[in-house]
Amino acid sequence: MIMPLIPALIAWGIFTAFFIEKGWTPNAQLATIVGPFIHYLLPILIAYLGGHIVYGVRGGVVGSIATFGVIAGSDYLIAQINETLPADNQLGEINMFIGAMIMAPIAAWTMKQLDKLWDGKIRAGFEMLVNMFSAGIWGFAMAILGFYPLAWLINGLMDVLGAAVGWLVETNLLPLTSVLIEPAKVFFLNNAINHGVLTPLGIEQASQDGSSILFLLEANPGPGVGLLLAFTFFGIGAARASAPGAAIIQFFGGIHEVYFPYALMKPVLIVALIAGGATGVTTNMLLGGALRAPAAPGSIVAVVAQTANGSYFAVILSVVLSAAVTFLIASVILRASRKRDLLAEADQFSEAVSKTAANKGKSSAALDALRASDGKDRATVRSAEDAVDRLETEEGTGGQLDGGRVVTTKPVRNIVFACDAGMGSSAMGASVLRNKIKKAGVADVTVVNKAIANLDDSADLVITQNQLTDRARRQSPDAIHVSVDNFMNSPKYDEVVELVRDQHDESH
C-alpha cells in the first residue's frame, strides 16, 4: 500500500523543503498545499491502493470512501477536544495513514463478500444498477463505521505510539529501537516497520516541526554498507566476490534487501548491525539530525536530498559512523570464524560434488577431479554449490523436476520476479535476468517485476526469495516457481536462461 506511493511522498517532501516557513524558499501561498496533501491526498491514495489490492477498482473506490469517514471522524474528535483546551495548547490533526491501511482492506474485502451473495442472481439489464448502488451504499455504511469507532480507535493508537516515541526521545533511549529494527529488517520486515509505523509517526512530527529523526531509524544505509564492506575484505567464496557490487546497489541504489542474505548466512552479524544502527541514532539525537520526509528508497542520495536545513553534518556523520561501527564489529566476527568457515565450505564442496554425481546417475571425470581437489581450490567451491543450488528449484504445477532440471509442459514467455512491494529487490533481479536472456539471443520472453499480491495467471515462471515462495504459489498456482536466496546473482538464473533458450531453439 505504501511503496507505490513513494513518488507522492517525495513530492510532498519537496513542497515541504521549499515552501513552508522553515523551508529553503518560503512561500505562504504554495505552502497551503502541504497540509491538505498529507492530510487528505496521501491517506486516500493509500486507501485506494489497499482496496485495489483486495478487490480491484471496485475495492479501491469503496476503500477510499470508507477511509474518508475515518479522516472526518478523527478531525471531529480533535475539534471536540480542542474546545476544552486553551487557544495556545490546541491539538494538531492526525494524518490517517494507519487508518487507511486498516480500513481500506476491510471495506474492500467485505464488499467482495457481499458481491458473492448475489453473484449470478441479478436479472439481465440490472447488473450496472445493482453494482453501482451496492458499492455506494456499502461505502456509505463503512464511512459511518470509520467516522465513529475506527476513528476513535486510530486516534487512541496514534496517541499511544506518539507518547511511546516521545518517552524514548526524552529519556535518550531511542537508540534502543535498533535492537528491534535491525533484526526485523534482516527478516524482510523492513517495509512493514518503516512505512507501516515509522513513516506515519515521522510525518506527524514533520507536519508540526518541519522534520523528524524517525525517518532515519530504518532508512540509514550505514549499517548495511558497513556489513557488505566487511564481507568485501574479510568474507570468503561467493559472498566476498559479490559483496562489492551489493554495497554499491545498497548504498547508492537504496535497496537494503541485498545485504539481508549476508546477515542470514551468519546471524551473529546482526549484533554488528544493531550496534551500527544504534550509533547512527545516537549521533542524530546528539547533533539534531533529521529528515523532512521519508528517504525512500534508503539511498544516501535520497537521505541527503531529504535532510533538513542545518542537519547535513549530523546526518552524514551518522551514516559514516554507523557504517564504521558495523564494519569493525562484523570484521572481528568474520575474522574470528574465518578458519571454521573455510573448513565448512570444504565439507560442503565435497558433499556438493557427491550429490551432483548421484543426481547425474553416472561417474564423471570432471567431478572426480573436483573431488580430488577438495579443500585445495576455494575458487571451485562455488561451482559445486551452484550445482546443488540448481537441484533445489521449487516445483510448481506448471513444471516438474527431472534430474535436477526444470522442465515444463508449456512455453515460458512471461517471467515475473515477485516480492512484497513489487519494487526494489525484485526490480533488480528482473534487470539481471533480462540482461542474461538478451545476451542469450532470446527475444520473445518478457521479464517483469510485480508485488506478490498482483500475481495472476499470466505468469509462466515466477521467481521469489525463499521466504515468499509459498505466498507466490498461492497467487499463481499454475506457474513454475523458482526460489532464490539472493536476487542479485543466483545461479538459478542460468538454469532459467537455458530453459527458455532451449524452447526458443525448438520453436525456430
PDB file of N, CA and C in Angstrom, residues 283-376:
ATOM      1  N   THR A 283      23.987   9.484  17.206  1.00  0.00           N
ATOM      2  CA  THR A 283      24.604  10.645  16.570  1.00  0.00           C
ATOM      3  C   THR A 283      23.562  11.690  16.194  1.00  0.00           C
ATOM      4  N   ASN A 284      22.468  11.229  15.593  1.00  0.00           N
ATOM      5  CA  ASN A 284      21.411  12.162  15.198  1.00  0.00           C
ATOM      6  C   ASN A 284      20.716  12.779  16.406  1.00  0.00           C
ATOM      7  N   MET A 285      20.570  12.024  17.489  1.00  0.00           N
ATOM      8  CA  MET A 285      19.964  12.579  18.698  1.00  0.00           C
ATOM      9  C   MET A 285      20.828  13.677  19.285  1.00  0.00           C
ATOM     10  N   LEU A 286      22.141  13.434  19.337  1.00  0.00           N
ATOM     11  CA  LEU A 286      23.040  14.393  19.973  1.00  0.00           C
ATOM     12  C   LEU A 286      23.239  15.646  19.127  1.00  0.00           C
ATOM     13  N   LEU A 287      23.239  15.489  17.802  1.00  0.00           N
ATOM     14  CA  LEU A 287      23.565  16.613  16.914  1.00  0.00           C
ATOM     15  C   LEU A 287      22.363  17.192  16.191  1.00  0.00           C
ATOM     16  N   GLY A 288      21.169  16.619  16.427  1.00  0.00           N
ATOM     17  CA  GLY A 288      19.967  17.175  15.819  1.00  0.00           C
ATOM     18  C   GLY A 288      19.739  16.780  14.377  1.00  0.00           C
ATOM     19  N   GLY A 289      20.210  15.601  13.976  1.00  0.00           N
ATOM     20  CA  GLY A 289      19.997  15.138  12.608  1.00  0.00           C
ATOM     21  C   GLY A 289      18.552  14.717  12.381  1.00  0.00           C
ATOM     22  N   ALA A 290      17.974  15.100  11.247  1.00  0.00           N
ATOM     23  CA  ALA A 290      16.578  14.755  10.945  1.00  0.00           C
ATOM     24  C   ALA A 290      16.336  14.951   9.451  1.00  0.00           C
ATOM     25  N   LEU A 291      15.269  14.323   8.957  1.00  0.00           N
ATOM     26  CA  LEU A 291      14.852  14.469   7.563  1.00  0.00           C
ATOM     27  C   LEU A 291      13.504  15.173   7.508  1.00  0.00           C
ATOM     28  N   ARG A 292      13.235  15.825   6.381  1.00  0.00           N
ATOM     29  CA  ARG A 292      11.943  16.484   6.186  1.00  0.00           C
ATOM     30  C   ARG A 292      10.841  15.491   5.847  1.00  0.00           C
ATOM     31  N   ALA A 293      11.208  14.430   5.122  1.00  0.00           N
ATOM     32  CA  ALA A 293      10.237  13.462   4.622  1.00  0.00           C
ATOM     33  C   ALA A 293      10.934  12.110   4.516  1.00  0.00           C
ATOM     34  N   PRO A 294      10.191  11.035   4.297  1.00  0.00           N
ATOM     35  CA  PRO A 294      10.823   9.716   4.203  1.00  0.00           C
ATOM     36  C   PRO A 294      11.866   9.656   3.095  1.00  0.00           C
ATOM     37  N   ALA A 295      12.977   8.987   3.383  1.00  0.00           N
ATOM     38  CA  ALA A 295      14.003   8.739   2.374  1.00  0.00           C
ATOM     39  C   ALA A 295      13.733   7.372   1.777  1.00  0.00           C
ATOM     40  N   ALA A 296      13.100   7.356   0.637  1.00  0.00           N
ATOM     41  CA  ALA A 296      12.741   6.090   0.021  1.00  0.00           C
ATOM     42  C   ALA A 296      13.019   6.178  -1.476  1.00  0.00           C
ATOM     43  N   PRO A 297      13.813   5.213  -1.970  1.00  0.00           N
ATOM     44  CA  PRO A 297      14.468   4.133  -1.243  1.00  0.00           C
ATOM     45  C   PRO A 297      15.555   4.666  -0.308  1.00  0.00           C
ATOM     46  N   GLY A 298      16.058   3.801   0.557  1.00  0.00           N
ATOM     47  CA  GLY A 298      17.014   4.222   1.575  1.00  0.00           C
ATOM     48  C   GLY A 298      18.415   4.395   1.030  1.00  0.00           C
ATOM     49  N   SER A 299      18.543   5.226   0.009  1.00  0.00           N
ATOM     50  CA  SER A 299      19.820   5.521  -0.625  1.00  0.00           C
ATOM     51  C   SER A 299      20.449   6.744   0.031  1.00  0.00           C
ATOM     52  N   ILE A 300      21.762   6.816  -0.024  1.00  0.00           N
ATOM     53  CA  ILE A 300      22.427   8.008   0.513  1.00  0.00           C
ATOM     54  C   ILE A 300      21.984   9.247  -0.268  1.00  0.00           C
ATOM     55  N   VAL A 301      21.656   9.059  -1.542  1.00  0.00           N
ATOM     56  CA  VAL A 301      21.173  10.183  -2.354  1.00  0.00           C
ATOM     57  C   VAL A 301      19.839  10.690  -1.811  1.00  0.00           C
ATOM     58  N   ALA A 302      18.908   9.750  -1.536  1.00  0.00           N
ATOM     59  CA  ALA A 302      17.600  10.131  -1.007  1.00  0.00           C
ATOM     60  C   ALA A 302      17.723  10.724   0.387  1.00  0.00           C
ATOM     61  N   VAL A 303      18.621  10.181   1.201  1.00  0.00           N
ATOM     62  CA  VAL A 303      18.810  10.683   2.565  1.00  0.00           C
ATOM     63  C   VAL A 303      19.293  12.132   2.535  1.00  0.00           C
ATOM     64  N   VAL A 304      20.302  12.408   1.713  1.00  0.00           N
ATOM     65  CA  VAL A 304      20.828  13.775   1.629  1.00  0.00           C
ATOM     66  C   VAL A 304      19.779  14.724   1.058  1.00  0.00           C
ATOM     67  N   ALA A 305      19.015  14.251   0.056  1.00  0.00           N
ATOM     68  CA  ALA A 305      18.005  15.110  -0.571  1.00  0.00           C
ATOM     69  C   ALA A 305      16.911  15.518   0.408  1.00  0.00           C
ATOM     70  N   GLN A 306      16.600  14.649   1.374  1.00  0.00           N
ATOM     71  CA  GLN A 306      15.530  14.946   2.324  1.00  0.00           C
ATOM     72  C   GLN A 306      16.033  15.501   3.645  1.00  0.00           C
ATOM     73  N   THR A 307      17.332  15.723   3.775  1.00  0.00           N
ATOM     74  CA  THR A 307      17.889  16.236   5.030  1.00  0.00           C
ATOM     75  C   THR A 307      17.401  17.657   5.299  1.00  0.00           C
ATOM     76  N   ALA A 308      17.007  17.897   6.550  1.00  0.00           N
ATOM     77  CA  ALA A 308      16.506  19.215   6.937  1.00  0.00           C
ATOM     78  C   ALA A 308      17.641  20.237   6.970  1.00  0.00           C
ATOM     79  N   ASN A 309      17.282  21.503   6.775  1.00  0.00           N
ATOM     80  CA  ASN A 309      18.268  22.583   6.844  1.00  0.00           C
ATOM     81  C   ASN A 309      19.011  22.540   8.178  1.00  0.00           C
ATOM     82  N   GLY A 310      20.319  22.668   8.111  1.00  0.00           N
ATOM     83  CA  GLY A 310      21.117  22.679   9.325  1.00  0.00           C
ATOM     84  C   GLY A 310      21.444  21.305   9.870  1.00  0.00           C
ATOM     85  N   SER A 311      20.996  20.219   9.199  1.00  0.00           N
ATOM     86  CA  SER A 311      21.215  18.863   9.723  1.00  0.00           C
ATOM     87  C   SER A 311      22.169  18.039   8.869  1.00  0.00           C
ATOM     88  N   TYR A 312      22.761  18.646   7.841  1.00  0.00           N
ATOM     89  CA  TYR A 312      23.575  17.867   6.911  1.00  0.00           C
ATOM     90  C   TYR A 312      24.777  17.216   7.595  1.00  0.00           C
ATOM     91  N   PHE A 313      25.465  17.972   8.427  1.00  0.00           N
ATOM     92  CA  PHE A 313      26.638  17.412   9.107  1.00  0.00           C
ATOM     93  C   PHE A 313      26.238  16.236   9.976  1.00  0.00           C
ATOM     94  N   ALA A 314      25.172  16.407  10.764  1.00  0.00           N
ATOM     95  CA  ALA A 314      24.744  15.350  11.679  1.00  0.00           C
ATOM     96  C   ALA A 314      24.304  14.102  10.913  1.00  0.00           C
ATOM     97  N   VAL A 315      23.526  14.280   9.864  1.00  0.00           N
ATOM     98  CA  VAL A 315      23.004  13.131   9.125  1.00  0.00           C
ATOM     99  C   VAL A 315      24.124  12.372   8.424  1.00  0.00           C
ATOM    100  N   ILE A 316      25.010  13.100   7.731  1.00  0.00           N
ATOM    101  CA  ILE A 316      26.109  12.433   7.028  1.00  0.00           C
ATOM    102  C   ILE A 316      27.045  11.744   8.015  1.00  0.00           C
ATOM    103  N   LEU A 317      27.322  12.405   9.133  1.00  0.00           N
ATOM    104  CA  LEU A 317      28.177  11.786  10.153  1.00  0.00           C
ATOM    105  C   LEU A 317      27.527  10.538  10.719  1.00  0.00           C
ATOM    106  N   SER A 318      26.205  10.550  10.904  1.00  0.00           N
ATOM    107  CA  SER A 318      25.516   9.373  11.447  1.00  0.00           C
ATOM    108  C   SER A 318      25.637   8.186  10.495  1.00  0.00           C
ATOM    109  N   VAL A 319      25.579   8.450   9.201  1.00  0.00           N
ATOM    110  CA  VAL A 319      25.741   7.364   8.220  1.00  0.00           C
ATOM    111  C   VAL A 319      27.166   6.827   8.258  1.00  0.00           C
ATOM    112  N   VAL A 320      28.148   7.724   8.291  1.00  0.00           N
ATOM    113  CA  VAL A 320      29.553   7.305   8.302  1.00  0.00           C
ATOM    114  C   VAL A 320      29.876   6.503   9.560  1.00  0.00           C
ATOM    115  N   LEU A 321      29.456   7.002  10.719  1.00  0.00           N
ATOM    116  CA  LEU A 321      29.773   6.314  11.973  1.00  0.00           C
ATOM    117  C   LEU A 321      29.052   4.976  12.089  1.00  0.00           C
ATOM    118  N   SER A 322      27.795   4.917  11.651  1.00  0.00           N
ATOM    119  CA  SER A 322      27.071   3.643  11.730  1.00  0.00           C
ATOM    120  C   SER A 322      27.708   2.607  10.814  1.00  0.00           C
ATOM    121  N   ALA A 323      28.189   3.051   9.635  1.00  0.00           N
ATOM    122  CA  ALA A 323      28.881   2.129   8.734  1.00  0.00           C
ATOM    123  C   ALA A 323      30.198   1.665   9.350  1.00  0.00           C
ATOM    124  N   ALA A 324      30.929   2.588   9.972  1.00  0.00           N
ATOM    125  CA  ALA A 324      32.225   2.248  10.558  1.00  0.00           C
ATOM    126  C   ALA A 324      32.081   1.257  11.706  1.00  0.00           C
ATOM    127  N   VAL A 325      31.113   1.502  12.588  1.00  0.00           N
ATOM    128  CA  VAL A 325      30.915   0.601  13.734  1.00  0.00           C
ATOM    129  C   VAL A 325      30.497  -0.791  13.257  1.00  0.00           C
ATOM    130  N   THR A 326      29.566  -0.849  12.326  1.00  0.00           N
ATOM    131  CA  THR A 326      29.148  -2.152  11.799  1.00  0.00           C
ATOM    132  C   THR A 326      30.315  -2.867  11.132  1.00  0.00           C
ATOM    133  N   PHE A 327      31.102  -2.119  10.346  1.00  0.00           N
ATOM    134  CA  PHE A 327      32.255  -2.711   9.667  1.00  0.00           C
ATOM    135  C   PHE A 327      33.252  -3.300  10.665  1.00  0.00           C
ATOM    136  N   LEU A 328      33.579  -2.550  11.703  1.00  0.00           N
ATOM    137  CA  LEU A 328      34.571  -3.019  12.678  1.00  0.00           C
ATOM    138  C   LEU A 328      34.107  -4.279  13.399  1.00  0.00           C
ATOM    139  N   ILE A 329      32.862  -4.268  13.881  1.00  0.00           N
ATOM    140  CA  ILE A 329      32.368  -5.433  14.629  1.00  0.00           C
ATOM    141  C   ILE A 329      32.199  -6.637  13.702  1.00  0.00           C
ATOM    142  N   ALA A 330      31.664  -6.407  12.516  1.00  0.00           N
ATOM    143  CA  ALA A 330      31.491  -7.513  11.571  1.00  0.00           C
ATOM    144  C   ALA A 330      32.833  -8.084  11.140  1.00  0.00           C
ATOM    145  N   SER A 331      33.830  -7.223  10.988  1.00  0.00           N
ATOM    146  CA  SER A 331      35.160  -7.698  10.597  1.00  0.00           C
ATOM    147  C   SER A 331      35.755  -8.613  11.659  1.00  0.00           C
ATOM    148  N   VAL A 332      35.598  -8.235  12.917  1.00  0.00           N
ATOM    149  CA  VAL A 332      36.095  -9.078  14.010  1.00  0.00           C
ATOM    150  C   VAL A 332      35.407 -10.441  13.988  1.00  0.00           C
ATOM    151  N   ILE A 333      34.085 -10.430  13.792  1.00  0.00           N
ATOM    152  CA  ILE A 333      33.330 -11.696  13.762  1.00  0.00           C
ATOM    153  C   ILE A 333      33.765 -12.562  12.590  1.00  0.00           C
ATOM    154  N   LEU A 334      33.907 -11.957  11.410  1.00  0.00           N
ATOM    155  CA  LEU A 334      34.281 -12.736  10.223  1.00  0.00           C
ATOM    156  C   LEU A 334      35.697 -13.278  10.339  1.00  0.00           C
ATOM    157  N   ARG A 335      36.622 -12.471  10.852  1.00  0.00           N
ATOM    158  CA  ARG A 335      37.998 -12.947  11.006  1.00  0.00           C
ATOM    159  C   ARG A 335      38.093 -14.045  12.060  1.00  0.00           C
ATOM    160  N   ALA A 336      37.317 -13.921  13.127  1.00  0.00           N
ATOM    161  CA  ALA A 336      37.364 -14.932  14.184  1.00  0.00           C
ATOM    162  C   ALA A 336      36.841 -16.281  13.702  1.00  0.00           C
ATOM    163  N   SER A 337      35.930 -16.268  12.758  1.00  0.00           N
ATOM    164  CA  SER A 337      35.333 -17.529  12.297  1.00  0.00           C
ATOM    165  C   SER A 337      35.846 -17.929  10.917  1.00  0.00           C
ATOM    166  N   ARG A 338      36.860 -17.246  10.413  1.00  0.00           N
ATOM    167  CA  ARG A 338      37.304 -17.490   9.039  1.00  0.00           C
ATOM    168  C   ARG A 338      37.798 -18.916   8.820  1.00  0.00           C
ATOM    169  N   LYS A 339      38.626 -19.423   9.731  1.00  0.00           N
ATOM    170  CA  LYS A 339      39.162 -20.779   9.574  1.00  0.00           C
ATOM    171  C   LYS A 339      38.055 -21.810   9.596  1.00  0.00           C
ATOM    172  N   ARG A 340      37.126 -21.651  10.514  1.00  0.00           N
ATOM    173  CA  ARG A 340      35.996 -22.592  10.606  1.00  0.00           C
ATOM    174  C   ARG A 340      35.120 -22.516   9.350  1.00  0.00           C
ATOM    175  N   ASP A 341      34.936 -21.307   8.828  1.00  0.00           N
ATOM    176  CA  ASP A 341      34.109 -21.156   7.630  1.00  0.00           C
ATOM    177  C   ASP A 341      34.757 -21.805   6.420  1.00  0.00           C
ATOM    178  N   LEU A 342      36.089 -21.685   6.295  1.00  0.00           N
ATOM    179  CA  LEU A 342      36.781 -22.316   5.180  1.00  0.00           C
ATOM    180  C   LEU A 342      36.665 -23.831   5.235  1.00  0.00           C
ATOM    181  N   LEU A 343      36.806 -24.382   6.433  1.00  0.00           N
ATOM    182  CA  LEU A 343      36.648 -25.834   6.583  1.00  0.00           C
ATOM    183  C   LEU A 343      35.228 -26.258   6.259  1.00  0.00           C
ATOM    184  N   ALA A 344      34.261 -25.461   6.704  1.00  0.00           N
ATOM    185  CA  ALA A 344      32.864 -25.794   6.434  1.00  0.00           C
ATOM    186  C   ALA A 344      32.582 -25.761   4.945  1.00  0.00           C
ATOM    187  N   GLU A 345      33.167 -24.790   4.239  1.00  0.00           N
ATOM    188  CA  GLU A 345      32.953 -24.733   2.788  1.00  0.00           C
ATOM    189  C   GLU A 345      33.592 -25.924   2.096  1.00  0.00           C
ATOM    190  N   ALA A 346      34.738 -26.371   2.614  1.00  0.00           N
ATOM    191  CA  ALA A 346      35.367 -27.544   2.023  1.00  0.00           C
ATOM    192  C   ALA A 346      34.466 -28.758   2.170  1.00  0.00           C
ATOM    193  N   ASP A 347      33.867 -28.915   3.362  1.00  0.00           N
ATOM    194  CA  ASP A 347      32.945 -30.035   3.583  1.00  0.00           C
ATOM    195  C   ASP A 347      31.737 -29.920   2.664  1.00  0.00           C
ATOM    196  N   GLN A 348      31.187 -28.714   2.536  1.00  0.00           N
ATOM    197  CA  GLN A 348      30.038 -28.508   1.657  1.00  0.00           C
ATOM    198  C   GLN A 348      30.411 -28.810   0.213  1.00  0.00           C
ATOM    199  N   PHE A 349      31.659 -28.489  -0.151  1.00  0.00           N
ATOM    200  CA  PHE A 349      32.113 -28.731  -1.513  1.00  0.00           C
ATOM    201  C   PHE A 349      32.127 -30.228  -1.815  1.00  0.00           C
ATOM    202  N   SER A 350      32.712 -31.005  -0.913  1.00  0.00           N
ATOM    203  CA  SER A 350      32.760 -32.448  -1.113  1.00  0.00           C
ATOM    204  C   SER A 350      31.365 -33.045  -1.197  1.00  0.00           C
ATOM    205  N   GLU A 351      30.483 -32.584  -0.306  1.00  0.00           N
ATOM    206  CA  GLU A 351      29.108 -33.075  -0.305  1.00  0.00           C
ATOM    207  C   GLU A 351      28.395 -32.682  -1.591  1.00  0.00           C
ATOM    208  N   ALA A 352      28.649 -31.457  -2.063  1.00  0.00           N
ATOM    209  CA  ALA A 352      28.007 -30.992  -3.289  1.00  0.00           C
ATOM    210  C   ALA A 352      28.442 -31.812  -4.491  1.00  0.00           C
ATOM    211  N   VAL A 353      29.750 -32.151  -4.563  1.00  0.00           N
ATOM    212  CA  VAL A 353      30.245 -32.966  -5.670  1.00  0.00           C
ATOM    213  C   VAL A 353      29.589 -34.339  -5.661  1.00  0.00           C
ATOM    214  N   SER A 354      29.519 -34.954  -4.477  1.00  0.00           N
ATOM    215  CA  SER A 354      28.901 -36.274  -4.376  1.00  0.00           C
ATOM    216  C   SER A 354      27.425 -36.241  -4.756  1.00  0.00           C
ATOM    217  N   LYS A 355      26.723 -35.204  -4.299  1.00  0.00           N
ATOM    218  CA  LYS A 355      25.302 -35.098  -4.608  1.00  0.00           C
ATOM    219  C   LYS A 355      25.075 -34.881  -6.098  1.00  0.00           C
ATOM    220  N   THR A 356      25.978 -34.087  -6.723  1.00  0.00           N
ATOM    221  CA  THR A 356      25.866 -33.845  -8.158  1.00  0.00           C
ATOM    222  C   THR A 356      26.075 -35.141  -8.939  1.00  0.00           C
ATOM    223  N   ALA A 357      27.075 -35.921  -8.511  1.00  0.00           N
ATOM    224  CA  ALA A 357      27.341 -37.191  -9.187  1.00  0.00           C
ATOM    225  C   ALA A 357      26.160 -38.148  -9.031  1.00  0.00           C
ATOM    226  N   ALA A 358      25.554 -38.151  -7.832  1.00  0.00           N
ATOM    227  CA  ALA A 358      24.414 -39.033  -7.597  1.00  0.00           C
ATOM    228  C   ALA A 358      23.235 -38.656  -8.484  1.00  0.00           C
ATOM    229  N   ASN A 359      22.995 -37.361  -8.617  1.00  0.00           N
ATOM    230  CA  ASN A 359      21.891 -36.914  -9.465  1.00  0.00           C
ATOM    231  C   ASN A 359      22.172 -37.154 -10.946  1.00  0.00           C
ATOM    232  N   LYS A 360      23.464 -37.100 -11.317  1.00  0.00           N
ATOM    233  CA  LYS A 360      23.828 -37.336 -12.708  1.00  0.00           C
ATOM    234  C   LYS A 360      23.606 -38.786 -13.085  1.00  0.00           C
ATOM    235  N   GLY A 361      23.791 -39.691 -12.082  1.00  0.00           N
ATOM    236  CA  GLY A 361      23.495 -41.105 -12.308  1.00  0.00           C
ATOM    237  C   GLY A 361      24.640 -41.878 -12.921  1.00  0.00           C
ATOM    238  N   LYS A 362      25.791 -41.255 -13.108  1.00  0.00           N
ATOM    239  CA  LYS A 362      26.938 -41.969 -13.655  1.00  0.00           C
ATOM    240  C   LYS A 362      28.201 -41.233 -13.243  1.00  0.00           C
ATOM    241  N   SER A 363      29.338 -41.916 -13.350  1.00  0.00           N
ATOM    242  CA  SER A 363      30.592 -41.303 -12.960  1.00  0.00           C
ATOM    243  C   SER A 363      30.996 -40.226 -13.958  1.00  0.00           C
ATOM    244  N   SER A 364      31.820 -39.307 -13.510  1.00  0.00           N
ATOM    245  CA  SER A 364      32.257 -38.198 -14.342  1.00  0.00           C
ATOM    246  C   SER A 364      33.689 -37.857 -14.001  1.00  0.00           C
ATOM    247  N   ALA A 365      34.528 -37.798 -15.025  1.00  0.00           N
ATOM    248  CA  ALA A 365      35.931 -37.467 -14.790  1.00  0.00           C
ATOM    249  C   ALA A 365      36.081 -36.080 -14.199  1.00  0.00           C
ATOM    250  N   ALA A 366      35.230 -35.177 -14.683  1.00  0.00           N
ATOM    251  CA  ALA A 366      35.311 -33.804 -14.177  1.00  0.00           C
ATOM    252  C   ALA A 366      34.966 -33.748 -12.698  1.00  0.00           C
ATOM    253  N   LEU A 367      33.898 -34.489 -12.309  1.00  0.00           N
ATOM    254  CA  LEU A 367      33.518 -34.493 -10.903  1.00  0.00           C
ATOM    255  C   LEU A 367      34.566 -35.190 -10.050  1.00  0.00           C
ATOM    256  N   ASP A 368      35.164 -36.262 -10.576  1.00  0.00           N
ATOM    257  CA  ASP A 368      36.212 -36.941  -9.827  1.00  0.00           C
ATOM    258  C   ASP A 368      37.404 -36.016  -9.613  1.00  0.00           C
ATOM    259  N   ALA A 369      37.694 -35.200 -10.612  1.00  0.00           N
ATOM    260  CA  ALA A 369      38.804 -34.251 -10.469  1.00  0.00           C
ATOM    261  C   ALA A 369      38.493 -33.206  -9.415  1.00  0.00           C
ATOM    262  N   LEU A 370      37.238 -32.768  -9.390  1.00  0.00           N
ATOM    263  CA  LEU A 370      36.850 -31.802  -8.374  1.00  0.00           C
ATOM    264  C   LEU A 370      36.975 -32.401  -6.980  1.00  0.00           C
ATOM    265  N   ARG A 371      36.548 -33.684  -6.857  1.00  0.00           N
ATOM    266  CA  ARG A 371      36.606 -34.325  -5.546  1.00  0.00           C
ATOM    267  C   ARG A 371      38.050 -34.470  -5.097  1.00  0.00           C
ATOM    268  N   ALA A 372      38.951 -34.730  -6.035  1.00  0.00           N
ATOM    269  CA  ALA A 372      40.358 -34.895  -5.700  1.00  0.00           C
ATOM    270  C   ALA A 372      40.975 -33.608  -5.179  1.00  0.00           C
ATOM    271  N   SER A 373      40.409 -32.495  -5.609  1.00  0.00           N
ATOM    272  CA  SER A 373      40.966 -31.196  -5.184  1.00  0.00           C
ATOM    273  C   SER A 373      40.235 -30.613  -3.996  1.00  0.00           C
ATOM    274  N   ASP A 374      39.456 -31.448  -3.290  1.00  0.00           N
ATOM    275  CA  ASP A 374      38.642 -30.996  -2.165  1.00  0.00           C
ATOM    276  C   ASP A 374      39.473 -30.215  -1.167  1.00  0.00           C
ATOM    277  N   GLY A 375      39.069 -28.964  -0.919  1.00  0.00           N
ATOM    278  CA  GLY A 375      39.704 -28.137   0.094  1.00  0.00           C
ATOM    279  C   GLY A 375      40.944 -27.420  -0.388  1.00  0.00           C
ATOM    280  N   LYS A 376      41.386 -27.724  -1.643  1.00  0.00           N
ATOM    281  CA  LYS A 376      42.617 -27.105  -2.126  1.00  0.00           C
ATOM    282  C   LYS A 376      42.351 -25.881  -2.995  1.00  0.00           C
TER     283      LYS A 376
END
